[in-house]
Amino acid sequence: MTNERDLGKELLKQNGIEPGALPDDPRKELRAMIERDKKRVTRMKWATVVALSLVLLLF
């Protein structure tokens, strides 16, 4: 969890935004976007595992 917080802070710094400088609403939007992207990555991971498993079963 600490690595994720550090990563978030570093990404904000790279975009020229101080981590404590954002008001609450944009932070909520950013958190929602990050959560959506995490879910998307998880779906893609499972789709890849299923696809590769099918390929291995066929050969």
The first five atom37 places (N, CA, C, CB, O) and aatype in JSON, in Angstrom:
{
  "aatype": [12, 16, 2, 6, 1, 3, 10, 7, 11, 6, 10, 10, 11, 5, 2, 7, 9, 6, 14, 7, 0, 10, 14, 3, 3, 14, 1, 11, 6, 10, 1, 0, 12, 9, 6, 1, 3, 11, 11, 1, 19, 16, 1, 12, 11, 17, 0, 16, 19, 19, 0, 10, 15, 10, 19, 10, 10, 10, 13],
  "atom_mask": [
    [1, 1, 1, 1, 1],
    [1, 1, 1, 1, 1],
    [1, 1, 1, 1, 1],
    [1, 1, 1, 1, 1],
    [1, 1, 1, 1, 1],
    [1, 1, 1, 1, 1],
    [1, 1, 1, 1, 1],
    [1, 1, 1, 0, 1],
    [1, 1, 1, 1, 1],
    [1, 1, 1, 1, 1],
    [1, 1, 1, 1, 1],
    [1, 1, 1, 1, 1],
    [1, 1, 1, 1, 1],
    [1, 1, 1, 1, 1],
    [1, 1, 1, 1, 1],
    [1, 1, 1, 0, 1],
    [1, 1, 1, 1, 1],
    [1, 1, 1, 1, 1],
    [1, 1, 1, 1, 1],
    [1, 1, 1, 0, 1],
    [1, 1, 1, 1, 1],
    [1, 1, 1, 1, 1],
    [1, 1, 1, 1, 1],
    [1, 1, 1, 1, 1],
    [1, 1, 1, 1, 1],
    [1, 1, 1, 1, 1],
    [1, 1, 1, 1, 1],
    [1, 1, 1, 1, 1],
    [1, 1, 1, 1, 1],
    [1, 1, 1, 1, 1],
    [1, 1, 1, 1, 1],
    [1, 1, 1, 1, 1],
    [1, 1, 1, 1, 1],
    [1, 1, 1, 1, 1],
    [1, 1, 1, 1, 1],
    [1, 1, 1, 1, 1],
    [1, 1, 1, 1, 1],
    [1, 1, 1, 1, 1],
    [1, 1, 1, 1, 1],
    [1, 1, 1, 1, 1],
    [1, 1, 1, 1, 1],
    [1, 1, 1, 1, 1],
    [1, 1, 1, 1, 1],
    [1, 1, 1, 1, 1],
    [1, 1, 1, 1, 1],
    [1, 1, 1, 1, 1],
    [1, 1, 1, 1, 1],
    [1, 1, 1, 1, 1],
    [1, 1, 1, 1, 1],
    [1, 1, 1, 1, 1],
    [1, 1, 1, 1, 1],
    [1, 1, 1, 1, 1],
    [1, 1, 1, 1, 1],
    [1, 1, 1, 1, 1],
    [1, 1, 1, 1, 1],
    [1, 1, 1, 1, 1],
    [1, 1, 1, 1, 1],
    [1, 1, 1, 1, 1],
    [1, 1, 1, 1, 1]
  ],
  "atom_positions": [
    [[0.82, -1.19, 0.0], [0.0, 0.0, 0.0], [0.87, 1.25, 0.0], [-0.94, 0.0, 1.2], [0.52, 2.26, -0.61]],
    [[1.99, 1.18, 0.69], [2.88, 2.34, 0.74], [3.44, 2.64, -0.64], [4.03, 2.1, 1.74], [3.56, 3.81, -1.02]],
    [[3.78, 1.61, -1.39], [4.32, 1.82, -2.73], [3.31, 2.51, -3.63], [4.75, 0.49, -3.35], [3.67, 3.36, -4.44]],
    [[2.03, 2.15, -3.49], [0.99, 2.79, -4.3], [0.86, 4.26, -3.95], [-0.35, 2.08, -4.1], [0.67, 5.1, -4.83]],
    [[0.95, 4.58, -2.66], [0.88, 5.99, -2.25], [2.07, 6.75, -2.79], [0.81, 6.11, -0.71], [1.93, 7.86, -3.31]],
    [[3.26, 6.15, -2.67], [4.46, 6.82, -3.18], [4.36, 7.01, -4.69], [5.71, 6.01, -2.83], [4.74, 8.06, -5.21]],
    [[3.86, 6.01, -5.38], [3.7, 6.1, -6.83], [2.75, 7.23, -7.19], [3.2, 4.77, -7.41], [3.01, 8.01, -8.1]],
    [[1.64, 7.31, -6.47], [0.67, 8.38, -6.73], [1.27, 9.76, -6.51], [0.0, 0.0, 0.0], [1.05, 10.67, -7.3]],
    [[2.03, 9.9, -5.43], [2.67, 11.19, -5.14], [3.67, 11.54, -6.23], [3.36, 11.16, -3.78], [3.74, 12.69, -6.66]],
    [[4.45, 10.57, -6.66], [5.45, 10.82, -7.71], [4.78, 11.2, -9.03], [6.34, 9.59, -7.9], [5.26, 12.09, -9.73]],
    [[3.69, 10.53, -9.37], [2.98, 10.86, -10.61], [2.43, 12.28, -10.56], [1.84, 9.86, -10.86], [2.49, 13.01, -11.55]],
    [[1.9, 12.67, -9.41], [1.41, 14.04, -9.28], [2.55, 15.04, -9.4], [0.69, 14.22, -7.94], [2.4, 16.07, -10.06]],
    [[3.68, 14.74, -8.78], [4.84, 15.64, -8.86], [5.33, 15.77, -10.3], [5.98, 15.13, -7.96], [5.69, 16.87, -10.73]],
    [[5.34, 14.67, -11.04], [5.81, 14.72, -12.42], [4.88, 15.56, -13.3], [5.91, 13.3, -12.99], [5.32, 16.12, -14.3]],
    [[3.62, 15.65, -12.91], [2.67, 16.47, -13.66], [2.63, 17.9, -13.15], [1.29, 15.86, -13.59], [1.79, 18.69, -13.59]],
    [[3.52, 18.23, -12.23], [3.6, 19.59, -11.73], [2.55, 19.92, -10.68], [0.0, 0.0, 0.0], [2.24, 21.09, -10.47]],
    [[2.01, 18.9, -10.02], [0.98, 19.11, -9.02], [1.52, 18.61, -7.68], [-0.35, 18.37, -9.4], [2.0, 17.48, -7.58]],
    [[1.44, 19.45, -6.67], [1.84, 19.02, -5.33], [0.75, 18.11, -4.77], [2.09, 20.25, -4.4], [-0.43, 18.4, -4.94]],
    [[1.13, 17.01, -4.1], [0.14, 16.06, -3.6], [-0.96, 16.66, -2.72], [0.83, 14.99, -2.84], [-2.1, 16.2, -2.79]],
    [[-0.66, 17.66, -1.91], [-1.67, 18.24, -1.04], [-2.38, 19.43, -1.65], [0.0, 0.0, 0.0], [-3.23, 20.05, -1.01]],
    [[-2.05, 19.77, -2.88], [-2.57, 21.0, -3.5], [-3.94, 20.82, -4.15], [-1.59, 21.49, -4.52], [-4.62, 21.82, -4.42]],
    [[-4.36, 19.61, -4.4], [-5.64, 19.39, -5.07], [-6.8, 19.5, -4.08], [-5.66, 18.03, -5.75], [-6.71, 19.01, -2.96]],
    [[-7.88, 20.14, -4.49], [-9.08, 20.14, -3.65], [-9.69, 18.74, -3.62], [-10.12, 21.17, -4.17], [-9.28, 17.86, -4.38]],
    [[-10.66, 18.52, -2.74], [-11.24, 17.19, -2.55], [-11.87, 16.61, -3.81], [-12.27, 17.24, -1.47], [-11.68, 15.43, -4.1]],
    [[-12.61, 17.4, -4.57], [-13.31, 16.87, -5.74], [-12.38, 16.26, -6.78], [-14.14, 17.96, -6.38], [-12.62, 15.14, -7.21]],
    [[-11.31, 16.95, -7.21], [-10.41, 16.32, -8.17], [-9.73, 15.08, -7.6], [-9.36, 17.31, -8.61], [-9.45, 14.13, -8.33]],
    [[-9.46, 15.08, -6.3], [-8.86, 13.88, -5.7], [-9.81, 12.7, -5.81], [-8.5, 14.14, -4.22], [-9.39, 11.58, -6.11]],
    [[-11.08, 12.95, -5.56], [-12.07, 11.87, -5.67], [-12.14, 11.37, -7.11], [-13.46, 12.35, -5.2], [-12.24, 10.17, -7.36]],
    [[-12.08, 12.3, -8.05], [-12.11, 11.91, -9.46], [-10.87, 11.08, -9.81], [-12.19, 13.15, -10.37], [-10.98, 10.08, -10.52]],
    [[-9.71, 11.51, -9.33], [-8.48, 10.77, -9.59], [-8.55, 9.37, -8.98], [-7.27, 11.52, -9.05], [-8.15, 8.39, -9.62]],
    [[-9.05, 9.29, -7.76], [-9.16, 7.98, -7.11], [-10.12, 7.08, -7.88], [-9.64, 8.13, -5.65], [-9.85, 5.89, -8.05]],
    [[-11.22, 7.64, -8.34], [-12.18, 6.86, -9.12], [-11.55, 6.37, -10.42], [-13.44, 7.69, -9.41], [-11.77, 5.23, -10.83]],
    [[-10.77, 7.24, -11.07], [-10.1, 6.85, -12.31], [-9.09, 5.74, -12.04], [-9.41, 8.06, -12.96], [-8.99, 4.79, -12.82]],
    [[-8.34, 5.86, -10.96], [-7.34, 4.85, -10.63], [-8.02, 3.52, -10.32], [-6.49, 5.3, -9.42], [-7.56, 2.47, -10.78]],
    [[-9.11, 3.54, -9.56], [-9.84, 2.31, -9.26], [-10.39, 1.68, -10.52], [-10.97, 2.59, -8.27], [-10.34, 0.46, -10.68]],
    [[-10.92, 2.49, -11.42], [-11.45, 1.98, -12.69], [-10.34, 1.32, -13.5], [-12.11, 3.11, -13.51], [-10.54, 0.25, -14.08]],
    [[-9.18, 1.96, -13.53], [-8.06, 1.4, -14.28], [-7.54, 0.11, -13.65], [-6.93, 2.42, -14.37], [-7.15, -0.81, -14.36]],
    [[-7.54, 0.04, -12.32], [-7.13, -1.19, -11.64], [-8.06, -2.34, -12.02], [-7.11, -1.0, -10.11], [-7.6, -3.46, -12.28]],
    [[-9.36, -2.06, -12.04], [-10.33, -3.09, -12.42], [-10.13, -3.52, -13.86], [-11.77, -2.59, -12.21], [-10.24, -4.7, -14.19]],
    [[-9.83, -2.56, -14.73], [-9.59, -2.87, -16.14], [-8.36, -3.76, -16.3], [-9.43, -1.57, -16.96], [-8.37, -4.7, -17.09]],
    [[-7.31, -3.45, -15.57], [-6.09, -4.26, -15.63], [-6.37, -5.67, -15.15], [-4.96, -3.61, -14.78], [-5.88, -6.64, -15.73]],
    [[-7.16, -5.8, -14.08], [-7.5, -7.12, -13.57], [-8.28, -7.92, -14.61], [-8.3, -7.01, -12.27], [-8.02, -9.1, -14.81]],
    [[-9.25, -7.27, -15.26], [-10.03, -7.96, -16.31], [-9.13, -8.4, -17.46], [-11.14, -7.05, -16.84], [-9.26, -9.52, -17.96]],
    [[-8.23, -7.53, -17.87], [-7.33, -7.86, -18.97], [-6.39, -8.99, -18.58], [-6.52, -6.63, -19.4], [-6.07, -9.85, -19.4]],
    [[-5.95, -8.99, -17.34], [-5.08, -10.06, -16.86], [-5.79, -11.41, -16.95], [-4.62, -9.79, -15.4], [-5.23, -12.38, -17.45]],
    [[-7.03, -11.46, -16.47], [-7.77, -12.71, -16.51], [-8.11, -13.13, -17.94], [-9.03, -12.59, -15.69], [-8.1, -14.32, -18.25]],
    [[-8.41, -12.17, -18.79], [-8.68, -12.49, -20.19], [-7.44, -13.09, -20.85], [-9.14, -11.23, -20.96], [-7.54, -14.02, -21.64]],
    [[-6.28, -12.55, -20.51], [-5.02, -13.07, -21.06], [-4.75, -14.47, -20.55], [-3.86, -12.14, -20.69], [-4.34, -15.35, -21.32]],
    [[-4.98, -14.7, -19.26], [-4.77, -16.03, -18.68], [-5.69, -17.05, -19.34], [-4.99, -16.01, -17.15], [-5.26, -18.15, -19.67]],
    [[-6.94, -16.69, -19.52], [-7.9, -17.61, -20.15], [-7.51, -17.88, -21.59], [-9.33, -17.02, -20.09], [-7.53, -19.03, -22.03]],
    [[-7.14, -16.85, -22.33], [-6.76, -17.03, -23.73], [-5.52, -17.91, -23.86], [-6.5, -15.67, -24.4], [-5.48, -18.82, -24.69]],
    [[-4.52, -17.65, -23.03], [-3.3, -18.47, -23.1], [-3.58, -19.91, -22.67], [-2.21, -17.87, -22.21], [-2.99, -20.85, -23.22]],
    [[-4.46, -20.1, -21.7], [-4.83, -21.45, -21.28], [-5.51, -22.2, -22.42], [-5.74, -21.41, -20.05], [-5.24, -23.38, -22.64]],
    [[-6.4, -21.52, -23.14], [-7.06, -22.16, -24.27], [-6.06, -22.53, -25.36], [-8.13, -21.24, -24.85], [-6.15, -23.6, -25.96]],
    [[-5.11, -21.65, -25.62], [-4.09, -21.94, -26.63], [-3.28, -23.15, -26.21], [-3.16, -20.72, -26.84], [-3.0, -24.03, -27.03]],
    [[-2.89, -23.21, -24.94], [-2.1, -24.35, -24.47], [-2.91, -25.64, -24.51], [-1.61, -24.09, -23.04], [-2.35, -26.71, -24.77]],
    [[-4.2, -25.57, -24.25], [-5.03, -26.77, -24.3], [-5.2, -27.28, -25.73], [-6.39, -26.48, -23.7], [-5.33, -28.49, -25.94]],
    [[-5.19, -26.39, -26.69], [-5.39, -26.79, -28.08], [-4.13, -27.4, -28.7], [-5.84, -25.61, -28.9], [-4.21, -28.14, -29.68]],
    [[-2.97, -27.07, -28.15], [-1.73, -27.59, -28.74], [-1.07, -28.59, -27.9], [-0.79, -26.5, -29.0], [-0.01, -29.11, -28.27]]
  ]
}
